[in-house]
Amino acid sequence: MKKRVPYSFIIAALLLMASSILSAVMLQEYSIRRFIIALIPSVVFSVALITEIIMSQRNSIKFIAKLNESVGMAENEIMYYSETPAVIVNENFIVLWCNREFDSQLIEDHEIFGTDIIKALCLDVKELMTDGISKTEYNGRIYKVSAIPVDKNDVRMVYLNFTDISEFAELFNKYKRTRPSVMLLVIDNYEDVMQNFKESEKAQVAAATETLLEEFMAKTTGVLRKLSHDKFIAVIEEQHLCEIINAKFSILDNARNITIGGRSNIITLSIGVGRGASTLEESETFAKQALDMCLGRGGDQAAVKTENGFKFYGGVAKGVEKKSRAKSRIISNAVQEVIHNSDEVFIMGHRFADLDAVGSGVGLAGAIRMTGADAYFVVDFEKNLSGSLISRVQEEYSDLIISPEEAENKFTDNSLLIIVDTHNGELVESQNIYKAASQKIVIDHHRKSVNFIDDAVIFYHEPYASSASEMVTEIIQYFKNVSVIPQILAEALLAGIMLDTKNFVMKTGVRTFEAAAYLRKSGADTVKVKSLFTSSIEAYRKKAELISCAEIIDKCAVAVAHTQSDDIRIIAPQAADELLGIENVDASFVIYKTGDVTNISARSLGVMNVQIIMEKLGGGGHQTMAAVQLENTSFDKAKEMLIKAIKSD
């Protein structure tokens, strides 16, 4: 270390000499001899002063050099005997030096010098250099590793410091394992189930259910409390919740196995779990949202809500049909009130509208017009799957069906938008109309998805219903001044019901036939409705070819349509329906292309929930009918993803 020369002392000596000269001048002593005599003391003093300064500087340099040497030795000693393991590696990650603790704690059985640190500790030093800090486990201990790069004499070295955080990590893991989560449990349709039992059997059902829940909680350290005859709340630790999730909520299967009076499958549960919340209050909010999703998807399942979304388990049993139509009457009155306070009503379904979307939309629009209000059904005339029905309706109601562009021009701030056959805002026919609408009504039967429309003034959602057309048929029966509807509207609604029930075979309840009876009363001709399902001979050949190439994988028929055609959107779902007629097939999947998008159409007989399978790929739908769209995905990749989703279900 260098020490600066104290120039202030030299300047003082020079000033002393100058003052002597000035004194001589002032005394008018001009002789050279006298001048030199006057100057001698100053010169002697200056020389002595400068000599002392130089000697002092040399001594300081020697002292600092010795001090640096001592400090360097002390640093080396401190680093070597430090309680924190440390190692220095070169740019190729070869060990150049390590301290005593590193040698004893991490590498005690062999010589570490000259070896690759990556191989010795299985440590990704390159990633560590990028992140600056990481965590590693070695010899049963957990270390936090930090990296400090050092450049000296054009040589690149890296100093790695290992901090033992095993106790902290164990404490943190214990904290995570014991984090509480709120769980809400509900018996689906408790009142409807109980009304069919004797008093003694009702007690058996209640006792069997409570025993089941108590046995379920006995395996945990959680607590269970009964809120009402059909609602329970539990608080459970994360470590036990993980076990329950890994078992895929086996309590759902155990509930279906309860047998009372020789009858089984009478009780199903819906479970909402709030996981990963920061507080118990937030966990309860998550649990309520998860439970709402379960009930909106038909019940008999569990939903786990976290900050990142929902995850569903179960959902095998069919939704239990509610026999009371009181809700339909209440919804009908509420819809009429909103319509009365609106200028015009615009109704639309999902993109590529099928017979259910068009039938329910057209039927509702026609019924609203019968009450004296202006109503229109909005559909893309080019991109739909119901061209024959649209043409037939236009023959009798030329202005009832309009395009999205026409609707946008007519739409005002006080216009009402009714969305049928979907509750997903991303799937509606026109995004512009959807965004412009301040008032929305949703009428849908599909099981609830995560991204549902949450700002609707009326959200009429019944997952047990066979179709949106069935729900609309029930609503319009309570419209004022509407006893029966015109034949063409009745046939449109009946076509929607027949499509989604596969001609009254799938997901058909008592209320489905009651709705069909009302439509027959209004003059619906089943022969004319059946003609809406006919296809050309070319389409039939393509469908047969698609079915013939199907293969069976885990009781699932999977077919790939390698050729594209304009009517593939109609052919693929029909082929999926036909594949369900094959022996030992519980579900069918047809993969086809539309432009750059790979589509998968899924169908099921109810044994397998295809909605859950499609949701794993980013799609959705219903328990027996679902689909997904995969962008920039080849046939082979889509098939691979599908098979993986099937096997993991």
Short mmCIF file of N, CA, C and O in Angstrom, two decimals, residues 254-355:
data_model
loop_
_atom_site.label_atom_id
_atom_site.label_comp_id
_atom_site.label_asym_id
_atom_site.label_seq_id
_atom_site.Cartn_x
_atom_site.Cartn_y
_atom_site.Cartn_z
N ASN A 254 -67.01 -44.21 -1.60
CA ASN A 254 -67.59 -44.84 -0.41
C ASN A 254 -69.01 -44.33 -0.16
O ASN A 254 -69.87 -45.09 0.31
N ALA A 255 -69.25 -43.07 -0.46
CA ALA A 255 -70.60 -42.52 -0.27
C ALA A 255 -71.59 -43.18 -1.22
O ALA A 255 -72.73 -43.48 -0.84
N ARG A 256 -71.17 -43.40 -2.45
CA ARG A 256 -72.07 -44.05 -3.42
C ARG A 256 -72.35 -45.50 -3.06
O ARG A 256 -73.35 -46.07 -3.50
N ASN A 257 -71.48 -46.10 -2.27
CA ASN A 257 -71.65 -47.52 -1.90
C ASN A 257 -72.55 -47.72 -0.69
O ASN A 257 -72.81 -48.86 -0.29
N ILE A 258 -73.01 -46.63 -0.09
CA ILE A 258 -73.93 -46.76 1.05
C ILE A 258 -75.23 -47.40 0.57
O ILE A 258 -75.83 -46.96 -0.42
N THR A 259 -75.69 -48.42 1.28
CA THR A 259 -76.90 -49.13 0.92
C THR A 259 -77.92 -49.02 2.05
O THR A 259 -77.63 -49.35 3.20
N ILE A 260 -79.11 -48.54 1.72
CA ILE A 260 -80.21 -48.41 2.68
C ILE A 260 -81.46 -49.05 2.07
O ILE A 260 -81.87 -48.70 0.95
N GLY A 261 -82.05 -49.99 2.80
CA GLY A 261 -83.27 -50.63 2.32
C GLY A 261 -83.09 -51.36 1.01
O GLY A 261 -84.01 -51.40 0.18
N GLY A 262 -81.89 -51.91 0.81
CA GLY A 262 -81.62 -52.65 -0.42
C GLY A 262 -81.29 -51.77 -1.60
O GLY A 262 -81.05 -52.27 -2.71
N ARG A 263 -81.25 -50.45 -1.41
CA ARG A 263 -80.94 -49.52 -2.50
C ARG A 263 -79.55 -48.92 -2.27
O ARG A 263 -79.21 -48.53 -1.16
N SER A 264 -78.80 -48.84 -3.33
CA SER A 264 -77.45 -48.26 -3.26
C SER A 264 -77.37 -47.05 -4.19
O SER A 264 -78.31 -46.76 -4.94
N ASN A 265 -76.23 -46.38 -4.14
CA ASN A 265 -75.99 -45.21 -4.99
C ASN A 265 -77.05 -44.12 -4.77
O ASN A 265 -77.52 -43.49 -5.70
N ILE A 266 -77.47 -43.98 -3.52
CA ILE A 266 -78.50 -43.00 -3.20
C ILE A 266 -77.91 -41.68 -2.70
O ILE A 266 -78.55 -40.64 -2.78
N ILE A 267 -76.70 -41.74 -2.17
CA ILE A 267 -76.06 -40.56 -1.60
C ILE A 267 -74.80 -40.22 -2.38
O ILE A 267 -73.98 -41.10 -2.66
N THR A 268 -74.66 -38.97 -2.74
CA THR A 268 -73.41 -38.48 -3.33
C THR A 268 -73.00 -37.22 -2.58
O THR A 268 -73.84 -36.50 -2.02
N LEU A 269 -71.71 -36.96 -2.59
CA LEU A 269 -71.15 -35.81 -1.87
C LEU A 269 -70.53 -34.82 -2.84
O LEU A 269 -70.01 -35.21 -3.90
N SER A 270 -70.58 -33.57 -2.46
CA SER A 270 -69.81 -32.53 -3.14
C SER A 270 -68.88 -31.91 -2.11
O SER A 270 -69.32 -31.58 -1.00
N ILE A 271 -67.61 -31.79 -2.46
CA ILE A 271 -66.60 -31.32 -1.51
C ILE A 271 -65.84 -30.14 -2.12
O ILE A 271 -65.33 -30.23 -3.24
N GLY A 272 -65.77 -29.05 -1.38
CA GLY A 272 -64.98 -27.89 -1.80
C GLY A 272 -63.84 -27.67 -0.82
O GLY A 272 -64.05 -27.64 0.39
N VAL A 273 -62.63 -27.54 -1.35
CA VAL A 273 -61.43 -27.40 -0.52
C VAL A 273 -60.72 -26.10 -0.86
O VAL A 273 -60.47 -25.81 -2.04
N GLY A 274 -60.40 -25.31 0.17
CA GLY A 274 -59.61 -24.09 -0.02
C GLY A 274 -58.18 -24.35 0.40
O GLY A 274 -57.87 -24.39 1.59
N ARG A 275 -57.31 -24.54 -0.57
CA ARG A 275 -55.93 -24.95 -0.29
C ARG A 275 -54.94 -23.82 -0.58
O ARG A 275 -55.11 -23.07 -1.53
N GLY A 276 -53.91 -23.73 0.25
CA GLY A 276 -52.83 -22.78 0.00
C GLY A 276 -53.17 -21.34 0.31
O GLY A 276 -52.47 -20.43 -0.15
N ALA A 277 -54.22 -21.10 1.08
CA ALA A 277 -54.59 -19.72 1.42
C ALA A 277 -53.68 -19.19 2.52
O ALA A 277 -53.09 -19.94 3.29
N SER A 278 -53.59 -17.87 2.60
CA SER A 278 -52.71 -17.25 3.60
C SER A 278 -53.38 -17.19 4.98
O SER A 278 -52.69 -17.15 6.00
N THR A 279 -54.71 -17.20 5.00
CA THR A 279 -55.44 -17.17 6.26
C THR A 279 -56.59 -18.18 6.20
O THR A 279 -56.99 -18.62 5.11
N LEU A 280 -57.14 -18.51 7.37
CA LEU A 280 -58.29 -19.41 7.41
C LEU A 280 -59.51 -18.77 6.76
O LEU A 280 -60.33 -19.45 6.14
N GLU A 281 -59.64 -17.47 6.89
CA GLU A 281 -60.77 -16.77 6.26
C GLU A 281 -60.69 -16.89 4.74
O GLU A 281 -61.70 -17.17 4.07
N GLU A 282 -59.49 -16.70 4.20
CA GLU A 282 -59.31 -16.85 2.76
C GLU A 282 -59.52 -18.29 2.32
O GLU A 282 -60.10 -18.56 1.27
N SER A 283 -59.10 -19.24 3.15
CA SER A 283 -59.31 -20.65 2.84
C SER A 283 -60.79 -20.98 2.78
O SER A 283 -61.24 -21.75 1.91
N GLU A 284 -61.58 -20.41 3.68
CA GLU A 284 -63.02 -20.65 3.65
C GLU A 284 -63.64 -20.06 2.38
O GLU A 284 -64.52 -20.66 1.77
N THR A 285 -63.17 -18.89 1.97
CA THR A 285 -63.65 -18.28 0.73
C THR A 285 -63.33 -19.17 -0.46
O THR A 285 -64.18 -19.40 -1.34
N PHE A 286 -62.09 -19.69 -0.51
CA PHE A 286 -61.70 -20.62 -1.57
C PHE A 286 -62.60 -21.85 -1.56
O PHE A 286 -63.03 -22.34 -2.61
N ALA A 287 -62.88 -22.39 -0.35
CA ALA A 287 -63.69 -23.59 -0.24
C ALA A 287 -65.11 -23.36 -0.74
O ALA A 287 -65.70 -24.23 -1.41
N LYS A 288 -65.67 -22.19 -0.46
CA LYS A 288 -67.01 -21.87 -0.95
C LYS A 288 -67.03 -21.79 -2.47
O LYS A 288 -67.96 -22.29 -3.12
N GLN A 289 -66.02 -21.17 -3.05
CA GLN A 289 -65.94 -21.09 -4.51
C GLN A 289 -65.80 -22.47 -5.12
O GLN A 289 -66.42 -22.78 -6.15
N ALA A 290 -64.98 -23.31 -4.49
CA ALA A 290 -64.80 -24.67 -5.00
C ALA A 290 -66.09 -25.47 -4.90
O ALA A 290 -66.44 -26.23 -5.82
N LEU A 291 -66.82 -25.30 -3.80
CA LEU A 291 -68.09 -26.02 -3.64
C LEU A 291 -69.11 -25.56 -4.67
O LEU A 291 -69.87 -26.39 -5.22
N ASP A 292 -69.15 -24.27 -4.95
CA ASP A 292 -70.06 -23.76 -5.99
C ASP A 292 -69.74 -24.38 -7.34
O ASP A 292 -70.65 -24.71 -8.12
N MET A 293 -68.45 -24.53 -7.63
CA MET A 293 -68.05 -25.17 -8.89
C MET A 293 -68.51 -26.62 -8.93
O MET A 293 -68.99 -27.12 -9.96
N CYS A 294 -68.39 -27.33 -7.81
CA CYS A 294 -68.83 -28.74 -7.74
C CYS A 294 -70.31 -28.86 -8.04
O CYS A 294 -70.74 -29.68 -8.86
N LEU A 295 -71.10 -28.04 -7.35
CA LEU A 295 -72.55 -28.11 -7.53
C LEU A 295 -72.95 -27.68 -8.93
O LEU A 295 -73.91 -28.20 -9.51
N GLY A 296 -72.21 -26.72 -9.50
CA GLY A 296 -72.49 -26.28 -10.85
C GLY A 296 -72.10 -27.29 -11.91
O GLY A 296 -72.54 -27.19 -13.06
N ARG A 297 -71.30 -28.27 -11.53
CA ARG A 297 -70.88 -29.31 -12.47
C ARG A 297 -71.64 -30.63 -12.24
O ARG A 297 -71.26 -31.66 -12.74
N GLY A 298 -72.72 -30.56 -11.43
CA GLY A 298 -73.55 -31.73 -11.25
C GLY A 298 -73.34 -32.47 -9.95
O GLY A 298 -73.99 -33.48 -9.70
N GLY A 299 -72.42 -32.02 -9.11
CA GLY A 299 -72.18 -32.69 -7.84
C GLY A 299 -71.39 -33.97 -7.98
O GLY A 299 -70.82 -34.27 -9.03
N ASP A 300 -71.34 -34.76 -6.88
CA ASP A 300 -70.60 -36.02 -6.82
C ASP A 300 -69.14 -35.82 -7.22
O ASP A 300 -68.59 -36.60 -8.01
N GLN A 301 -68.52 -34.80 -6.73
CA GLN A 301 -67.12 -34.57 -7.03
C GLN A 301 -66.51 -33.63 -6.00
O GLN A 301 -67.22 -33.04 -5.19
N ALA A 302 -65.20 -33.54 -6.06
CA ALA A 302 -64.46 -32.64 -5.18
C ALA A 302 -63.70 -31.64 -6.03
O ALA A 302 -63.20 -31.97 -7.11
N ALA A 303 -63.63 -30.41 -5.55
CA ALA A 303 -62.87 -29.36 -6.23
C ALA A 303 -61.92 -28.74 -5.23
O ALA A 303 -62.31 -28.40 -4.11
N VAL A 304 -60.67 -28.60 -5.63
CA VAL A 304 -59.64 -27.97 -4.80
C VAL A 304 -59.31 -26.63 -5.41
O VAL A 304 -58.87 -26.56 -6.56
N LYS A 305 -59.54 -25.57 -4.65
CA LYS A 305 -59.30 -24.22 -5.14
C LYS A 305 -58.02 -23.68 -4.53
O LYS A 305 -57.82 -23.71 -3.32
N THR A 306 -57.12 -23.22 -5.41
CA THR A 306 -55.90 -22.56 -4.98
C THR A 306 -55.82 -21.21 -5.67
O THR A 306 -56.73 -20.82 -6.41
N GLU A 307 -54.73 -20.50 -5.43
CA GLU A 307 -54.56 -19.20 -6.09
C GLU A 307 -54.42 -19.35 -7.60
O GLU A 307 -54.64 -18.40 -8.34
N ASN A 308 -54.06 -20.54 -8.07
CA ASN A 308 -53.82 -20.76 -9.49
C ASN A 308 -55.02 -21.34 -10.22
O ASN A 308 -54.96 -21.54 -11.44
N GLY A 309 -56.12 -21.64 -9.52
CA GLY A 309 -57.30 -22.17 -10.20
C GLY A 309 -57.88 -23.37 -9.48
O GLY A 309 -57.65 -23.59 -8.29
N PHE A 310 -58.67 -24.18 -10.22
CA PHE A 310 -59.37 -25.32 -9.67
C PHE A 310 -58.80 -26.63 -10.21
O PHE A 310 -58.32 -26.68 -11.34
N LYS A 311 -58.93 -27.66 -9.39
CA LYS A 311 -58.63 -29.01 -9.84
C LYS A 311 -59.75 -29.91 -9.34
O LYS A 311 -60.15 -29.83 -8.17
N PHE A 312 -60.27 -30.78 -10.23
CA PHE A 312 -61.47 -31.54 -9.93
C PHE A 312 -61.16 -33.03 -9.83
O PHE A 312 -60.30 -33.57 -10.52
N TYR A 313 -61.94 -33.69 -8.97
CA TYR A 313 -61.81 -35.13 -8.75
C TYR A 313 -63.22 -35.73 -8.70
O TYR A 313 -64.13 -35.13 -8.14
N GLY A 314 -63.37 -36.93 -9.26
CA GLY A 314 -64.66 -37.60 -9.21
C GLY A 314 -65.54 -37.18 -10.36
O GLY A 314 -65.11 -37.04 -11.50
N GLY A 315 -66.83 -36.99 -10.06
CA GLY A 315 -67.78 -36.59 -11.10
C GLY A 315 -68.23 -37.74 -11.97
O GLY A 315 -68.47 -37.56 -13.16
N VAL A 316 -68.34 -38.95 -11.39
CA VAL A 316 -68.72 -40.13 -12.17
C VAL A 316 -70.23 -40.27 -12.24
O VAL A 316 -70.79 -40.57 -13.30
N ALA A 317 -70.92 -40.04 -11.12
CA ALA A 317 -72.37 -40.23 -11.09
C ALA A 317 -73.07 -39.14 -11.89
O ALA A 317 -72.58 -38.01 -12.02
N LYS A 318 -74.24 -39.47 -12.40
CA LYS A 318 -75.04 -38.49 -13.13
C LYS A 318 -75.70 -37.54 -12.14
O LYS A 318 -76.03 -37.91 -11.02
N GLY A 319 -75.91 -36.30 -12.57
CA GLY A 319 -76.58 -35.35 -11.71
C GLY A 319 -78.00 -35.80 -11.40
O GLY A 319 -78.70 -36.32 -12.26
N VAL A 320 -78.41 -35.58 -10.18
CA VAL A 320 -79.74 -35.99 -9.76
C VAL A 320 -80.74 -34.93 -10.21
O VAL A 320 -80.61 -33.75 -9.87
N GLU A 321 -81.74 -35.36 -10.96
CA GLU A 321 -82.72 -34.42 -11.50
C GLU A 321 -83.62 -33.88 -10.40
O GLU A 321 -84.14 -34.64 -9.57
N LYS A 322 -83.82 -32.57 -10.42
CA LYS A 322 -84.75 -31.96 -9.48
C LYS A 322 -86.14 -31.96 -10.13
O LYS A 322 -86.32 -31.46 -11.23
N LYS A 323 -87.11 -32.54 -9.42
CA LYS A 323 -88.43 -32.72 -9.99
C LYS A 323 -89.28 -31.46 -9.89
O LYS A 323 -90.25 -31.30 -10.62
N SER A 324 -88.95 -30.58 -8.97
CA SER A 324 -89.71 -29.36 -8.81
C SER A 324 -89.38 -28.36 -9.91
O SER A 324 -88.22 -28.17 -10.26
N ARG A 325 -90.44 -27.72 -10.46
CA ARG A 325 -90.24 -26.72 -11.50
C ARG A 325 -90.42 -25.31 -10.96
O ARG A 325 -90.60 -24.36 -11.73
N ALA A 326 -90.37 -25.18 -9.64
CA ALA A 326 -90.57 -23.87 -9.03
C ALA A 326 -89.48 -22.89 -9.48
O ALA A 326 -89.75 -21.71 -9.73
N LYS A 327 -88.25 -23.39 -9.59
CA LYS A 327 -87.15 -22.51 -10.00
C LYS A 327 -87.36 -21.99 -11.40
O LYS A 327 -87.07 -20.82 -11.69
N SER A 328 -87.87 -22.84 -12.32
CA SER A 328 -88.12 -22.41 -13.69
C SER A 328 -89.15 -21.28 -13.72
O SER A 328 -89.01 -20.31 -14.49
N ARG A 329 -90.18 -21.38 -12.88
CA ARG A 329 -91.21 -20.33 -12.82
C ARG A 329 -90.61 -19.03 -12.30
O ARG A 329 -90.89 -17.95 -12.85
N ILE A 330 -89.78 -19.12 -11.26
CA ILE A 330 -89.16 -17.92 -10.70
C ILE A 330 -88.23 -17.26 -11.72
O ILE A 330 -88.23 -16.03 -11.90
N ILE A 331 -87.42 -18.09 -12.41
CA ILE A 331 -86.50 -17.56 -13.42
C ILE A 331 -87.29 -16.92 -14.56
O ILE A 331 -86.93 -15.85 -15.07
N SER A 332 -88.38 -17.56 -14.97
CA SER A 332 -89.20 -17.02 -16.07
C SER A 332 -89.74 -15.64 -15.73
O SER A 332 -89.69 -14.71 -16.56
N ASN A 333 -90.24 -15.47 -14.51
CA ASN A 333 -90.75 -14.16 -14.10
C ASN A 333 -89.64 -13.12 -14.06
O ASN A 333 -89.84 -11.96 -14.46
N ALA A 334 -88.45 -13.52 -13.58
CA ALA A 334 -87.33 -12.58 -13.53
C ALA A 334 -86.87 -12.18 -14.93
O ALA A 334 -86.57 -11.00 -15.18
N VAL A 335 -86.83 -13.14 -15.85
CA VAL A 335 -86.43 -12.85 -17.24
C VAL A 335 -87.42 -11.88 -17.88
O VAL A 335 -87.02 -10.92 -18.56
N GLN A 336 -88.73 -12.11 -17.66
CA GLN A 336 -89.74 -11.22 -18.25
C GLN A 336 -89.61 -9.80 -17.72
O GLN A 336 -89.80 -8.83 -18.46
N GLU A 337 -89.26 -9.66 -16.45
CA GLU A 337 -89.10 -8.33 -15.87
C GLU A 337 -87.92 -7.59 -16.50
O GLU A 337 -88.02 -6.40 -16.81
N VAL A 338 -86.79 -8.29 -16.69
CA VAL A 338 -85.62 -7.65 -17.31
C VAL A 338 -85.93 -7.30 -18.76
O VAL A 338 -85.53 -6.23 -19.25
N ILE A 339 -86.64 -8.19 -19.47
CA ILE A 339 -87.00 -7.92 -20.87
C ILE A 339 -87.87 -6.67 -20.95
O ILE A 339 -87.71 -5.83 -21.85
N HIS A 340 -88.82 -6.55 -20.02
CA HIS A 340 -89.75 -5.41 -20.02
C HIS A 340 -89.00 -4.08 -19.86
O HIS A 340 -89.44 -3.04 -20.38
N ASN A 341 -87.87 -4.08 -19.15
CA ASN A 341 -87.11 -2.86 -18.91
C ASN A 341 -86.01 -2.63 -19.94
O ASN A 341 -85.18 -1.73 -19.76
N SER A 342 -86.00 -3.40 -21.01
CA SER A 342 -84.97 -3.27 -22.06
C SER A 342 -85.60 -2.81 -23.37
O SER A 342 -86.80 -3.01 -23.61
N ASP A 343 -84.78 -2.18 -24.21
CA ASP A 343 -85.27 -1.73 -25.52
C ASP A 343 -85.48 -2.90 -26.46
O ASP A 343 -86.55 -3.07 -27.04
N GLU A 344 -84.42 -3.71 -26.64
CA GLU A 344 -84.47 -4.86 -27.53
C GLU A 344 -83.73 -6.02 -26.88
O GLU A 344 -82.89 -5.82 -25.99
N VAL A 345 -84.03 -7.22 -27.35
CA VAL A 345 -83.39 -8.42 -26.81
C VAL A 345 -82.63 -9.12 -27.93
O VAL A 345 -83.18 -9.37 -29.02
N PHE A 346 -81.37 -9.41 -27.66
CA PHE A 346 -80.53 -10.15 -28.61
C PHE A 346 -80.11 -11.45 -27.95
O PHE A 346 -79.63 -11.45 -26.82
N ILE A 347 -80.30 -12.55 -28.66
CA ILE A 347 -79.99 -13.88 -28.12
C ILE A 347 -78.93 -14.51 -29.01
O ILE A 347 -79.03 -14.46 -30.25
N MET A 348 -77.92 -15.10 -28.39
CA MET A 348 -76.90 -15.81 -29.17
C MET A 348 -76.37 -16.98 -28.36
O MET A 348 -76.44 -17.00 -27.13
N GLY A 349 -75.83 -17.97 -29.09
CA GLY A 349 -75.24 -19.14 -28.47
C GLY A 349 -73.74 -19.14 -28.61
O GLY A 349 -73.11 -18.08 -28.67
N HIS A 350 -73.17 -20.32 -28.71
CA HIS A 350 -71.72 -20.44 -28.86
C HIS A 350 -71.34 -20.43 -30.34
O HIS A 350 -72.19 -20.56 -31.23
N ARG A 351 -70.07 -20.27 -30.60
CA ARG A 351 -69.58 -20.30 -31.97
C ARG A 351 -69.85 -21.67 -32.60
O ARG A 351 -69.91 -22.68 -31.91
N PHE A 352 -69.99 -21.69 -33.92
CA PHE A 352 -70.35 -22.91 -34.65
C PHE A 352 -71.60 -23.54 -34.01
O PHE A 352 -71.59 -24.70 -33.59
N ALA A 353 -72.64 -22.74 -33.95
CA ALA A 353 -73.86 -23.11 -33.23
C ALA A 353 -74.45 -24.41 -33.76
O ALA A 353 -74.62 -24.59 -34.97
N ASP A 354 -74.76 -25.33 -32.84
CA ASP A 354 -75.41 -26.59 -33.20
C ASP A 354 -76.92 -26.45 -33.06
O ASP A 354 -77.44 -25.37 -32.80
N LEU A 355 -77.64 -27.57 -33.20
CA LEU A 355 -79.10 -27.52 -33.16
C LEU A 355 -79.62 -27.09 -31.80
O LEU A 355 -80.69 -26.46 -31.71
#
